Short mmCIF file of C-alpha atoms in Angstrom, two decimals:
data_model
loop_
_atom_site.label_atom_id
_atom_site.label_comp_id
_atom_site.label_asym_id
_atom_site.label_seq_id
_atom_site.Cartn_x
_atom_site.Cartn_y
_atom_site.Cartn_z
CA UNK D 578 5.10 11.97 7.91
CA UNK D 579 1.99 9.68 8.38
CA UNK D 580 2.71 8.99 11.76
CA UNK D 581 3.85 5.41 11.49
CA UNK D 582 6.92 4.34 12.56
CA UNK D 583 8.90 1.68 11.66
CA UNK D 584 12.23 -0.33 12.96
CA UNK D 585 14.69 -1.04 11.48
CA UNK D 586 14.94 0.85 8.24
CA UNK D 587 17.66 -1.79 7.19
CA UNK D 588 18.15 -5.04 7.91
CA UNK D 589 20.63 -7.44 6.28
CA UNK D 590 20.73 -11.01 7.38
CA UNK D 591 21.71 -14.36 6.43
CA UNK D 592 19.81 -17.19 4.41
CA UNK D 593 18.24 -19.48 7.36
CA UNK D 594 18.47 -16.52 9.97
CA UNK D 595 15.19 -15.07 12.30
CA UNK D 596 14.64 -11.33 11.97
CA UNK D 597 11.55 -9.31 13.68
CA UNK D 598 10.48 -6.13 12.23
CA UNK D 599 8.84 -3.77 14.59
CA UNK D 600 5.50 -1.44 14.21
CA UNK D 601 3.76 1.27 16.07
CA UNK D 602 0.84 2.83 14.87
CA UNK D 603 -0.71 6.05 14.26
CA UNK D 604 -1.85 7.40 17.67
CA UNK D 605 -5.54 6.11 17.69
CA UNK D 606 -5.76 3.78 15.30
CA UNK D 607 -6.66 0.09 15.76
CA UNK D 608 -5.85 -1.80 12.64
CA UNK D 609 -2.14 -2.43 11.35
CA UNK D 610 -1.89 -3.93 8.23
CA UNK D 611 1.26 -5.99 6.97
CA UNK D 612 2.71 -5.88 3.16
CA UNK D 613 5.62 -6.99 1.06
CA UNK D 614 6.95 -5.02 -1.66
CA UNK D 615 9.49 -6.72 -4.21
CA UNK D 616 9.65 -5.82 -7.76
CA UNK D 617 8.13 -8.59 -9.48
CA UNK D 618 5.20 -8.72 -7.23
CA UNK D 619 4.81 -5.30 -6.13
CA UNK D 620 2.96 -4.35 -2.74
CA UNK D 621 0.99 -7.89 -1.47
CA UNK D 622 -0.93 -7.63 1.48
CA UNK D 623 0.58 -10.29 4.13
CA UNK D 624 -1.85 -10.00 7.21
CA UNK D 625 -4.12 -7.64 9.30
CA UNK D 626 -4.44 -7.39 12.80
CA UNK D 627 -7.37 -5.25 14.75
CA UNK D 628 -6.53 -4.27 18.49
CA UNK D 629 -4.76 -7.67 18.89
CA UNK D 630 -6.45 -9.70 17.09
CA UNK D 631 -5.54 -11.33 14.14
CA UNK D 632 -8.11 -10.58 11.31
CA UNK D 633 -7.17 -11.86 7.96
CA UNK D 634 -3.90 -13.19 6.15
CA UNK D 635 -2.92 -13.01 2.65
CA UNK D 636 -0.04 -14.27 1.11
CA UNK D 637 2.02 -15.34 4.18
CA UNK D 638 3.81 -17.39 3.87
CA UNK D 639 4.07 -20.19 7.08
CA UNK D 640 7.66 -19.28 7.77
CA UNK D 641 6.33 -15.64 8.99
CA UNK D 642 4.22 -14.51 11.90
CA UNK D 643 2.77 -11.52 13.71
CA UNK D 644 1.45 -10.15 16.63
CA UNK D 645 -0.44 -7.18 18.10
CA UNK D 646 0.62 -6.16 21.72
CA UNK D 647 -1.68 -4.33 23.87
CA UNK D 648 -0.09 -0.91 23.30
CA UNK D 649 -0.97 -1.65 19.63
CA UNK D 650 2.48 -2.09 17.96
CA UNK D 651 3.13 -4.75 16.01
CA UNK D 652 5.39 -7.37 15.41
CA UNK D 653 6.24 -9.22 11.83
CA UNK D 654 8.66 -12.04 12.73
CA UNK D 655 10.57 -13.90 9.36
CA UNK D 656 11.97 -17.40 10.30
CA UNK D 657 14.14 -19.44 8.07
CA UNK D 658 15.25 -16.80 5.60
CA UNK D 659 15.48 -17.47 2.23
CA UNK D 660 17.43 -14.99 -0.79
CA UNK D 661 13.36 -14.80 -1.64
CA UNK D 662 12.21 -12.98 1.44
CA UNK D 663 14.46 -9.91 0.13
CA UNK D 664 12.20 -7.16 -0.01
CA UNK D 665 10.44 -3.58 1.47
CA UNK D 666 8.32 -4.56 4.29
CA UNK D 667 5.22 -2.17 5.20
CA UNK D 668 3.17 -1.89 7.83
CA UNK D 669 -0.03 0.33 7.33
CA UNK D 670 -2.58 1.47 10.05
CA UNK D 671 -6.26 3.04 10.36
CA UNK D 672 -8.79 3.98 12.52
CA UNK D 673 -11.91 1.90 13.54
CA UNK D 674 -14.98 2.40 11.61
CA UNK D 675 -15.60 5.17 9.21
CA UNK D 676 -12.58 5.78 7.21
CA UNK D 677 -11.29 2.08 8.00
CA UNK D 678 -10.30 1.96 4.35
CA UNK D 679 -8.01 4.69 4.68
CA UNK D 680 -4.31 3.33 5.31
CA UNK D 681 -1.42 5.05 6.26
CA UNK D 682 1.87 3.61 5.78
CA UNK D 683 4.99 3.76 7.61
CA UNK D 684 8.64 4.60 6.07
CA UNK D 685 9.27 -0.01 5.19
CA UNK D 686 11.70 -2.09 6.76
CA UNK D 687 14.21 -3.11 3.98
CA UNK D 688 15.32 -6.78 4.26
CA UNK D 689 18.09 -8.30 2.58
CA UNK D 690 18.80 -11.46 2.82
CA UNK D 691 22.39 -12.54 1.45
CA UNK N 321 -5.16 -12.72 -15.01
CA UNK N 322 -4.41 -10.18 -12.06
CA UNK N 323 -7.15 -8.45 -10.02
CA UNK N 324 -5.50 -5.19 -10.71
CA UNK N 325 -3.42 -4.50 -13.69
CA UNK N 326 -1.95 -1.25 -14.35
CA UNK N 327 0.57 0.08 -16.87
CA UNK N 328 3.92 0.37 -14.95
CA UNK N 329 5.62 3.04 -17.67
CA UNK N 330 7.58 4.31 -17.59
CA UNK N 331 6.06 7.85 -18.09
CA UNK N 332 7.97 10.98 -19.01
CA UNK N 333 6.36 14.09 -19.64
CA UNK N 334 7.19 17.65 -19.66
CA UNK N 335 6.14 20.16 -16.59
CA UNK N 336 3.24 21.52 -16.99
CA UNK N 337 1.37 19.09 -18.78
CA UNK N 338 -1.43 17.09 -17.57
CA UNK N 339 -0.72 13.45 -16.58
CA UNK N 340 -3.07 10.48 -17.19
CA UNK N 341 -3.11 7.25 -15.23
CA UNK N 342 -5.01 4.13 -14.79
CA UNK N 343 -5.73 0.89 -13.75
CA UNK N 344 -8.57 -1.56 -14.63
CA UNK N 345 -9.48 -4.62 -12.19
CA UNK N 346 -11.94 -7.25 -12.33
CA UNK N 347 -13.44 -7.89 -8.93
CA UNK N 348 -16.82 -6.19 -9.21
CA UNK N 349 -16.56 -6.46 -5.16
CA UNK N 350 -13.89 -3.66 -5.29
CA UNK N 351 -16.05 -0.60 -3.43
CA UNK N 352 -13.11 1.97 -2.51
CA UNK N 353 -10.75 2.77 -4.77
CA UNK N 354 -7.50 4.74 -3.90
CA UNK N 355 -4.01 6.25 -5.29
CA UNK N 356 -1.08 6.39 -4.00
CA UNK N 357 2.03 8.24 -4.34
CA UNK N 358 5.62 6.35 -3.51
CA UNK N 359 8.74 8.31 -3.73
CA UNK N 360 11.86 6.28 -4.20
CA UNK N 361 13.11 4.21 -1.28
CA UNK N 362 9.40 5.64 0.59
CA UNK N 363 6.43 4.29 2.16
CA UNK N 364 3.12 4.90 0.09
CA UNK N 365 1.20 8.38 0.92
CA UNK N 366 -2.19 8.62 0.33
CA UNK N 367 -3.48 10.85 -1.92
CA UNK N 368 -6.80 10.51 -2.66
CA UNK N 369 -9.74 7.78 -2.39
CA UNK N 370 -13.34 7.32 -3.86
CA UNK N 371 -16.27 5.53 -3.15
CA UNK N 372 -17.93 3.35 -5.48
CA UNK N 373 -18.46 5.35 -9.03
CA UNK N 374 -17.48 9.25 -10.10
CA UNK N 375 -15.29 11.75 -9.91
CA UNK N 376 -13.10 13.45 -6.54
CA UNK N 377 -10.97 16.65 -7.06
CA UNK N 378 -7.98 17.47 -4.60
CA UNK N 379 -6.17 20.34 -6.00
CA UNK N 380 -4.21 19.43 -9.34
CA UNK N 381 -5.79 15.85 -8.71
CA UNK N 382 -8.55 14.50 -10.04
CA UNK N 383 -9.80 11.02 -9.34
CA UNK N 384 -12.32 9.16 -11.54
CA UNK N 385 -14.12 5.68 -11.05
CA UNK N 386 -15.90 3.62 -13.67
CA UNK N 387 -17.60 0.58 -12.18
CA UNK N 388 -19.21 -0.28 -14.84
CA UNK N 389 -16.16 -0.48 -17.06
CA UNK N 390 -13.77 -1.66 -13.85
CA UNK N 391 -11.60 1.41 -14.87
CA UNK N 392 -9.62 4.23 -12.43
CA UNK N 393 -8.02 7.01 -13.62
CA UNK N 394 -6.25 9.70 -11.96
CA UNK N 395 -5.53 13.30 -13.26
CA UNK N 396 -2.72 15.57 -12.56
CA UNK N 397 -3.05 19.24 -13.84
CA UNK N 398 -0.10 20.97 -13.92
CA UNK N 399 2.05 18.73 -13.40
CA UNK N 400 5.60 19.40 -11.39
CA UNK N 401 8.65 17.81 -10.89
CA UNK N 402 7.93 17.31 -7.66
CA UNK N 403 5.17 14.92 -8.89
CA UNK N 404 7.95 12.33 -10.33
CA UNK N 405 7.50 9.05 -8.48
CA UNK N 406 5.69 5.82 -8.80
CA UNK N 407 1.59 6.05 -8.35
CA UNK N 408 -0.11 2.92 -7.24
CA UNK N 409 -3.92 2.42 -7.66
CA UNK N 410 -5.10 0.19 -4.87
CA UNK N 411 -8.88 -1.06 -3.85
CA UNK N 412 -10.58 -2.39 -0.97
CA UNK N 413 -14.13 -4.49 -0.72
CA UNK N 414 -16.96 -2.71 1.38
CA UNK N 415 -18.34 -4.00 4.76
CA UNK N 416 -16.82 -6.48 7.15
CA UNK N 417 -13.90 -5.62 8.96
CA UNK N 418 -10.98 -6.25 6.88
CA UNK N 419 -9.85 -3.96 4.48
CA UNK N 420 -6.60 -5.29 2.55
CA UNK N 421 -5.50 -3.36 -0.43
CA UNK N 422 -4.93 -4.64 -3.51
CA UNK N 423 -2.47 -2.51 -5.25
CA UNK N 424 -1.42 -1.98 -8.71
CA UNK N 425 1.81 -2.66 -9.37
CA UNK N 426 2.74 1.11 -10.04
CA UNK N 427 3.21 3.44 -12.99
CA UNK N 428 6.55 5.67 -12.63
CA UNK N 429 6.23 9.16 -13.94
CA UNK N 430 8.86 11.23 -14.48
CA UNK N 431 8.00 15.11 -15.21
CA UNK N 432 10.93 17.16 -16.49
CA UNK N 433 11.56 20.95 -15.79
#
């Protein structure tokens, strides 16, 4: 158990449809990190917040968006679904400073969308 | 041409033996360089990371960085079943304050009793 949690494990939606997948970090740790998973494109990072701040985005696309709350969880939010979006979702987190590198991953949201 | 390419298998060997696995990349910014292990349906657990060039042992693992050739490899000795799952290399730039991982795109071993 890395100490990441993650809600829902499952999620099955509907093309067009607004899903928000849910985040809480390991106890300490500052940064959570966002990535997708599919099988052609295998884990992509998506976009990296630090103690509510956004930091850096990848390959999101503008359809999703996230947050950091003050208690540190996260918040990945998927708008206008498309059969595409279907995929693991992962949020990662790690500490501030040395050892920053070092991510820990929670247990994935699975999306489908049908 | 990917940053990070790695062989995706699949790998079957027999328990016991000693498992080879790599990936090359070629961002010379890459600075940390990590595997991972994913069990089906999982999240990613870390198993082991190194710093810029040379060789980290962690038990039966055994991780190894060329920089000059923009090569990783990771070892398992003695391998068990309980190693079968998919191992993703993944690397991270130094300094700043973002560290996104770019990952392989997984080799899945299989080791059979």
């Amino acid at each position: 158990d890395s100490g990441v949690t993650q809600t829902p494990k499952h999620l099955i939606t509907a093309t067009g449809q607004r899903v928000t997948l849910r985040c809480s970090p390991r106890s300490g740790d500052l940064s959570v990190y966002w990535y997708q998973q599919s099988l052609d494109q295998g884990l992509q990072f998506l976009i990296h917040y630090y103690n509510g701040e956004e930091r850096a985005k990848g390959n999101i696309l503008e359809r999703f968006s996230a947050q950091q709350f003050p208690d540190l969880h996260s918040e990945l939010n998927l708008s206008s679904l498309e059969l595409g979006d279907s995929a693991l979702y992962f949020c990662a987190s790690s500490v501030k400073g040395q050892g920053a590198y070092e991510q820990y991953f929670g247990p994935g949201t699975r999306l489908t969308v049908t | 041409q990917k940053e990070v390419e790695q062989d995706p298998g699949p790998l079957s060997v027999p328990e016991g033996a000693i498992v080879s696995l790599n990936c090359t990349y070629s961002n010379s910014a890459f600075q940390y360089f990590m595997w991972y292990r994913q069990y089906s349906r999982k999240g990613p657990e870390l198993l082991m990371y190194t710093y810029s060039s040379g060789n980290k042992e962690d038990g039966r693992f055994t991780a190894q960085v060329d920089k000059s050739s923009k090569y990783i490899s990771l070892f398992i000795r003695d391998s068990q079943p309980s190693d079968s799952a998919t191992y993703l290399c993944a690397m991270t730039k130094s300094g700043g304050s973002n560290y996104k991982l770019t990952f392989g795109k997984g080799t899945l071993l299989t080791v059979n009793p």
